[in-house]
Structures are given as structure tokens and as C-alpha cells.
XYZ file of C-alpha atoms in Angstrom:
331
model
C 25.054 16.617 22.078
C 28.451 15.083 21.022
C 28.724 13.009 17.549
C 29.469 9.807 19.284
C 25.768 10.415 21.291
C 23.923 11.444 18.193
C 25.247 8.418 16.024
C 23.926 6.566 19.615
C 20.124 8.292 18.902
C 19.714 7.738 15.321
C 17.648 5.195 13.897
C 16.329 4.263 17.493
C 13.012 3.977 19.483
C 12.951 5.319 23.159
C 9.604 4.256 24.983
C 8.528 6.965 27.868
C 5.600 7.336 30.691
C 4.637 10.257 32.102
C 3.261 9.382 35.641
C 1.873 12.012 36.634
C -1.115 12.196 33.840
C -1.080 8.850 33.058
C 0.042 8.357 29.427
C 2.973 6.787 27.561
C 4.936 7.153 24.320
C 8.056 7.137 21.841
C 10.619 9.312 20.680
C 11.673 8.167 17.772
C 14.804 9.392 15.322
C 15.709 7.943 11.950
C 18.325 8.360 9.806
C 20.325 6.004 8.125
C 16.990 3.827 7.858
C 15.438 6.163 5.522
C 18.524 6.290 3.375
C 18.791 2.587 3.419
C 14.692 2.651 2.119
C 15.359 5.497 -0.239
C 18.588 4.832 -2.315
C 16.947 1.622 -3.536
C 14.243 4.053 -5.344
C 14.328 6.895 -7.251
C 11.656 8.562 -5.693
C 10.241 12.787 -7.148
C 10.948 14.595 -3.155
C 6.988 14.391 -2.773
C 6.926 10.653 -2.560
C 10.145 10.483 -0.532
C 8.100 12.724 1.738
C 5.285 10.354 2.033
C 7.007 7.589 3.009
C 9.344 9.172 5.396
C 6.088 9.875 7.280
C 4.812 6.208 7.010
C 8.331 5.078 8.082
C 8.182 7.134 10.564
C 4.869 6.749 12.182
C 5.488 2.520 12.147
C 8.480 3.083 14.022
C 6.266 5.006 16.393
C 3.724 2.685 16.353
C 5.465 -0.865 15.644
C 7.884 -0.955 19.126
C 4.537 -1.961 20.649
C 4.319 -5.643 19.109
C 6.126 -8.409 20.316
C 8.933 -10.520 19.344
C 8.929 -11.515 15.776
C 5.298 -9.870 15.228
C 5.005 -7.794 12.384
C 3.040 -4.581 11.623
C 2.317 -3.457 8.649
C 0.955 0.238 7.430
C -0.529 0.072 4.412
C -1.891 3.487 2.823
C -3.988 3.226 -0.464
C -5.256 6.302 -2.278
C -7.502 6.971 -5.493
C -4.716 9.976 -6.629
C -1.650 9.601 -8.676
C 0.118 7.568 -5.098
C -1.703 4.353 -5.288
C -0.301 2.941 -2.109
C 2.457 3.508 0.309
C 3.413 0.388 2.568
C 5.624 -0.273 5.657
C 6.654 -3.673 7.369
C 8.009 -3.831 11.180
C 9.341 -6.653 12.016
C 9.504 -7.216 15.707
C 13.185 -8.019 17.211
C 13.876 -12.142 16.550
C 15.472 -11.944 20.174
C 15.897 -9.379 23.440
C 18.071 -6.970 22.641
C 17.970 -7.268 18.738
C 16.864 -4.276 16.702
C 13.982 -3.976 14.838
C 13.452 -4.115 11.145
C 11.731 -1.518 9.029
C 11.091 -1.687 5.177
C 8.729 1.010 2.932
C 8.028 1.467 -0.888
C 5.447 3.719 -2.700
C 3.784 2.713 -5.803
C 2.567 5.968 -7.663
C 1.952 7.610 -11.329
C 4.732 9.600 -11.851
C 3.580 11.431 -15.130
C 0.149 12.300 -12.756
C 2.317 14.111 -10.270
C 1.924 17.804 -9.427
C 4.520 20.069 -7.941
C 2.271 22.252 -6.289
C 0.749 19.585 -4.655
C 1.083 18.774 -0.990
C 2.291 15.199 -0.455
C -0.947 13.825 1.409
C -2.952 15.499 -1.275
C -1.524 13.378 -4.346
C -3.271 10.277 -2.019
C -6.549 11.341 -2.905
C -9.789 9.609 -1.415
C -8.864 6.362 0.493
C -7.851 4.157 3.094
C -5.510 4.016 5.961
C -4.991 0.228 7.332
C -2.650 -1.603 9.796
C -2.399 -4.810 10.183
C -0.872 -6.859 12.958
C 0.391 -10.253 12.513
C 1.569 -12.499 15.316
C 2.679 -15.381 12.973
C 2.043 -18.697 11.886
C -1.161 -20.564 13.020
C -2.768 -16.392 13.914
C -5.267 -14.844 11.848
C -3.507 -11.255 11.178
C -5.481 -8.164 12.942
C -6.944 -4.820 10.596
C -7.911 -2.243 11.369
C -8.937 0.453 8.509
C -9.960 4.054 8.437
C -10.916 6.198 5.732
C -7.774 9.107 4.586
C -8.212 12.456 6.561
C -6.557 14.829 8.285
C -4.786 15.972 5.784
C -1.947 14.164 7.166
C -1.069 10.206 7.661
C 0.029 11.274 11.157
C -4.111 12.563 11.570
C -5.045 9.304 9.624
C -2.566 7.291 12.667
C -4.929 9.643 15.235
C -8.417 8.733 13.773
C -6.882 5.146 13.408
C -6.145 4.367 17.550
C -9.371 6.948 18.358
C -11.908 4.972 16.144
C -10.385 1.281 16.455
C -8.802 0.969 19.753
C -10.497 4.022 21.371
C -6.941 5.025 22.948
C -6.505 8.746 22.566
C -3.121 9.604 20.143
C -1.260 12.521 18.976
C 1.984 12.656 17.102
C 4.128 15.589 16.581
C 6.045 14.370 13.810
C 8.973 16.389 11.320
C 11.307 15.085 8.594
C 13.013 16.633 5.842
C 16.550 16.401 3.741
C 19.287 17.746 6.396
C 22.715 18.287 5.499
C 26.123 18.468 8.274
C 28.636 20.801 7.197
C 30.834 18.874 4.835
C 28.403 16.036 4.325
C 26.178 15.057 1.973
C 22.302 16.054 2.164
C 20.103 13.162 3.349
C 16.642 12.768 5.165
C 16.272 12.729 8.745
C 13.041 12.190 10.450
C 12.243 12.356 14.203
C 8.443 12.405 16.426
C 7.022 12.064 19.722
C 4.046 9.920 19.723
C 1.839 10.096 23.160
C -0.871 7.708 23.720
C -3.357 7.692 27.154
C -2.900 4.785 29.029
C -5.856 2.111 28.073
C -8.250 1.814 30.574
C -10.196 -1.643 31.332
C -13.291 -0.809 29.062
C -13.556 2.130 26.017
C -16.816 4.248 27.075
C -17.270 6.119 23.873
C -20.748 4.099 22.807
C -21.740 6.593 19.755
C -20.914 8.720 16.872
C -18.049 10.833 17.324
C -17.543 14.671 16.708
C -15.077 14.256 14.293
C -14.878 14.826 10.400
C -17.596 12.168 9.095
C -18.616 10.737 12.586
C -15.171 9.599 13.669
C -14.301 9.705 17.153
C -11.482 11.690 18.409
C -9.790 12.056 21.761
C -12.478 14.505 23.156
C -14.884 11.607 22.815
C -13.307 9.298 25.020
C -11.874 10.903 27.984
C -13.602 13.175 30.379
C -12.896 14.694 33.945
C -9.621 14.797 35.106
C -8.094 11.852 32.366
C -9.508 14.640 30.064
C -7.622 17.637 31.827
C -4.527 15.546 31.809
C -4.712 14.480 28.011
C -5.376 18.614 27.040
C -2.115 19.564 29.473
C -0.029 17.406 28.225
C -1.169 17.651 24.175
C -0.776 21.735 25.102
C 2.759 20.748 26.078
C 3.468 18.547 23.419
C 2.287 21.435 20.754
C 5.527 23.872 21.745
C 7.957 21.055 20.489
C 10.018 22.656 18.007
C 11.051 20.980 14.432
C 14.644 21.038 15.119
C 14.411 19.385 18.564
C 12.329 16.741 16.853
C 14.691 15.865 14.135
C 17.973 16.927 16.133
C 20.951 17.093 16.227
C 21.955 18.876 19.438
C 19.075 17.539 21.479
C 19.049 14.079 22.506
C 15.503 12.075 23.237
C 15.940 12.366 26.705
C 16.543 15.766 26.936
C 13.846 16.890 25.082
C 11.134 14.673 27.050
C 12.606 16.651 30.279
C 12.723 19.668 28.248
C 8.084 18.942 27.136
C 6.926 17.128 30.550
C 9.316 17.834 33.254
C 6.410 18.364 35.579
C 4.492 15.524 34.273
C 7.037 13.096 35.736
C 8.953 11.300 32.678
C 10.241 7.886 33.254
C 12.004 5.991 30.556
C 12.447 2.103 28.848
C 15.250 0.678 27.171
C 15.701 2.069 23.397
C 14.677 0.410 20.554
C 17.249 0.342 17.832
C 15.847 -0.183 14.567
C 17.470 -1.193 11.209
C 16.526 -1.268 7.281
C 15.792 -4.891 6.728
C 13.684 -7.067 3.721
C 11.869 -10.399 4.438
C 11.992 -11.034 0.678
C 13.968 -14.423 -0.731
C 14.009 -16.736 -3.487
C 12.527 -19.325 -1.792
C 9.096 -16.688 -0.601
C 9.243 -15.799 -4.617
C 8.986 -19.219 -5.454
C 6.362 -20.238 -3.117
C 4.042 -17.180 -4.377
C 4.655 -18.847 -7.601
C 3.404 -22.492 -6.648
C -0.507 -21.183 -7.791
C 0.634 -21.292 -11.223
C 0.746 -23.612 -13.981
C 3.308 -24.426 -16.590
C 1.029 -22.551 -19.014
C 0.739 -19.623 -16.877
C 4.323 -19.206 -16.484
C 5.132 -19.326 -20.240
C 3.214 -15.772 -20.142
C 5.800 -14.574 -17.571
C 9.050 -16.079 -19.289
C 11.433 -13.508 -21.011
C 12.607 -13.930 -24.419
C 16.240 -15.306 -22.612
C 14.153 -17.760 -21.322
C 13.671 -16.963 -17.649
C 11.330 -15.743 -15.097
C 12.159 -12.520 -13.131
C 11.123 -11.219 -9.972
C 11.859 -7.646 -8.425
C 11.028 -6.617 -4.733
C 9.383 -3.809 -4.327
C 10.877 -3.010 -1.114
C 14.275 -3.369 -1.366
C 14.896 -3.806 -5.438
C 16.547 -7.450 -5.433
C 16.246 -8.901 -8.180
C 15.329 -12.964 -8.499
C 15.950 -15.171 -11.500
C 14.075 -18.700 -12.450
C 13.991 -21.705 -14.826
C 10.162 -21.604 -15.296
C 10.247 -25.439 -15.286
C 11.240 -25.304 -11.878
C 8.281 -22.963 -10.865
C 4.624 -23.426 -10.531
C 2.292 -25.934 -8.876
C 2.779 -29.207 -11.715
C 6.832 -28.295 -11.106
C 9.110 -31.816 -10.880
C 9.313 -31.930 -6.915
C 13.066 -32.791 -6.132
C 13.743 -36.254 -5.158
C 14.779 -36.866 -1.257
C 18.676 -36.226 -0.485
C 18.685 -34.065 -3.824
């Protein structure tokens, strides 16, 4: 693969069906995304790891929703990470690229080298919510932390809410092209079997604590097809995940030739915040003067940093808070 068709790749989502067994998915690939989310941070390599993963799977996940829907992936753990986020944010128009933004909020001195990643989460939840926008109650959908992955959490997730069987095969890491810097690069095939008009799996499942996994909901032949096609799936190799000699397409002919690939138009997707003054100052609006004089610096402002993307907002606390002077028409 050339440079020109790599650069083409990167930071994209390319949607796929596989005809013959009935099932659909992504490829995704990101790059310059995750060093758009990361530079803004100065995140120990575990955490960076974490939310690669959680950027990675809502890329996967998030081409689904419509235009100007967002999804958000919200991990929260009892261990020293307290939470990892994500926010997709569907295209504003046909043809526009996606938006993707991720932070982590952990206790750094808790840390532990030895530690795997997923391990530092401890005992807790795994949630994505859905929402369509103004006037719609937002969707959620929660599972407990297991797997010892967030990909496994993303598995239990669609098996236990949706009943739609899932697997990812998932790899990031910090790459490095001769003469360039080092950087992460992330890439994964998510495959999902096709929903069919009503889930059938009416009980317990046979999974860690009850949950249901993919052997609980399809049988007979949709169950042959979802164990071929999983058994294909399993002799992807890192470096044809994460590239960068094999493009997307390549590698789907490369895993289900047989299984009759057929491909959509890519999704490109791009680091992008939602965050503005004008949100800060409406989260503001529930409090009173005397509640902002707690929040005012000794310069006499009010600050605000995103989380996200680490602007940082400045306000006259007498123009903040619910008894605020309201501006006067034409001001």
C-alpha cells in the first residue's frame, strides 16, 4: 500500500457485509485522531492505552447512528481509573466526517506498572448511551466490567442489551515510520450478526454471572455461520489490523473471501469538541451569585477547563448564574 492510500485509510470507518453468512461490520483505522485526543493530556502509557481502546471501539460502534446523533461510551471503575469517556458525533451532513472526542479521569499516584490497563478499572460499569437530540429521551444501556477487556465489555454489552451477537478483534499501540516520530495507531474489525425480527434468548445466559453471549442466541445454521466466520476472524494478525501495508479492503478479502464481502462508503472520522463558552455558561445558570463567589479566583474570575479537549474558559461571575442581569434586547 502506497503513502498517498494509507494517508486515504487512516482515521476512517469502512462498513462491510458478508452475504454469504449473513453478518455485517467495520474496519476501522485511527491515527491522527488519537494524537489529536492524546497531546491535549499527559497521560502514564497505561491510560493512553485505555482510551485508545474506548476510542477505538466508538468508532466501531458509533458509524451506526444517524446524522447528528451522538453516542457516548462511558466506562466507570472502582480502581485508580475512575472513568474513561468517548463522544461520537454523527456527521452534521452526507458526506461529512464524523467527530470523536475521549478523556480519562484516574489517580495517578494509585497507578501500578505491572498492572494491565483493564485491571487498574477495577469493579464497575460499562454504559452507552445514544442520543438522537433535542425533544428525545437519550437511550442506556449498562453492563457490569468483564472480560478482562472493554472490547469483551462492548461483546457482553450488544449480547445482553440488544441480543445481536458481536466480536471485535481490536490492536493499538505507539508505531513509529522510519524517520518519524513515534505515535499511536489503532485499527479493528468489528462483526455483528444481522438482527433478526425478534431476539429468542428468553433466560439466563451461560456467560460469566448469567450474561448472555453469542452461543445463547443463535442456533442451527445462523449458529454455524457466526462460529465460521468468528474462526476466520481469529487468524487476523496485529499488523494487518493496525497497518500499514494492508489496506481495509484487502484484508476483508484477505478474512472472508468465501463469505462474500461487499462494501459501503467509508466513514472518515475527525478529533472534534462540542464544548463552548456559551454550553459553560448555561451549565452555570443553576447557580447563584453566592455560589459563584466560592468558584471565583483571587484575580477575580471564574474558570472553566474541558476535560476533553483542555480549552480553557474565562468569566465575570456577575455575568454567570441564574439571578445574572439578562442583557437588554439589541445589546
Amino acid at each position: 500500500m502506497t503513502i498517498g492510500s494509507q494517508i486515504a485509510w487512516d482515521d476512517t470507518v469502512l462498513p462491510f457485509q458478508l452475504d454469504a453468512s449473513d453478518i455485517r461490520g467495520r474496519i476501522a483505522r485511527l491515527d491522527g485522531v488519537l494524537d489529536q485526543m492524546l497531546k491535549q493530556h499527559a497521560y502514564p502509557p497505561q491510560i493512553e492505552a485505555l482510551v485508545c481502546e474506548a476510542a477505538l471501539l466508538t468508532a466501531l460502534i458509533g458509524q451506526t447512528i444517524k446524522l447528528r446523533w451522538r453516542l457516548s461510551l462511558q466506562i466507570r471503575g472502582t480502581g485508580p481509573v475512575k472513568m474513561v469517556a468517548t463522544d461520537y458525533y454523527g456527521p452534521t451532513e452526507d458526506g461529512q466526517p464524523a467527530r470523536i472526542r475521549a478523556y480519562a479521569h484516574f489517580e495517578e499516584d494509585q497507578l501500578h506498572q505491572a498492572e494491565k490497563p483493564f485491571d487498574l478499572l477495577g469493579q464497575g460499569y460499562f454504559v452507552i448511551v445514544i442520543d438522537q437530540g433535542a425533544g428525545m429521551v437519550p437511550y442506556q444501556g449498562i453492563t457490569p466490567l468483564t472480560g478482562g477487556s472493554l472490547a469483551a465489555c462492548a461483546q457482553v454489552y450488544f449480547a445482553q442489551s440488544e441480543q445481536l451477537p458481536t466480536n471485535f478483534a481490536l490492536s493499538y499501540g505507539r508505531s513509529q515510520m522510519p524517520g518519524g516520530q513515534p505515535h499511536w495507531r489503532a485499527g479493528g474489525v468489528m462483526i455483528q450478526h444481522m438482527p433478526k425480527a425478534s431476539p429468542f434468548a428468553e433466560s439466563g445466559g451461560t456467560g460469566e454471572g448469567g450474561l448472555l453471549v453469542a452461543s445463547d442466541i443463535v442456533q442451527g445454521e445462523d449458529g454455524e455461520n457466526w462460529n465460521r466466520v468468528n474462526m476466520l476472524l481469529e487468524t487476523v494478525e496485529e499488523m494487518e489490523l493496525i497497518g500499514p501495508s494492508l489496506a481495509p479492503t484487502d484484508l476483508l478479502v484477505r478474512l472472508f473471501h468465501e463469505e462474500g464481502p461487499r462494501v459501503f462508503d467509508a466513514q472518515p472520522v475527525r478529533f472534534g469538541c462540542s464544548c463552548s463558552a456559551e454550553k459553560v455558561r448555561s451549565s452555570m445558570s443553576i447557580y447563584s451569585q453566592k455560589d459563584l463567589r466560592h468558584m471565583t479566583t483571587e484575580a477575580g474570575i471564574v474558570t472553566a477547563d474541558c476535560q476533553f479537549c483542555g480549552a480553557h474558559y474565562e468569566f465575570d461571575p456577575l455575568t454567570l448564574g441564574f439571578d445574572a442581569p439578562k442583557p437588554h434586547d439589541g445589546a
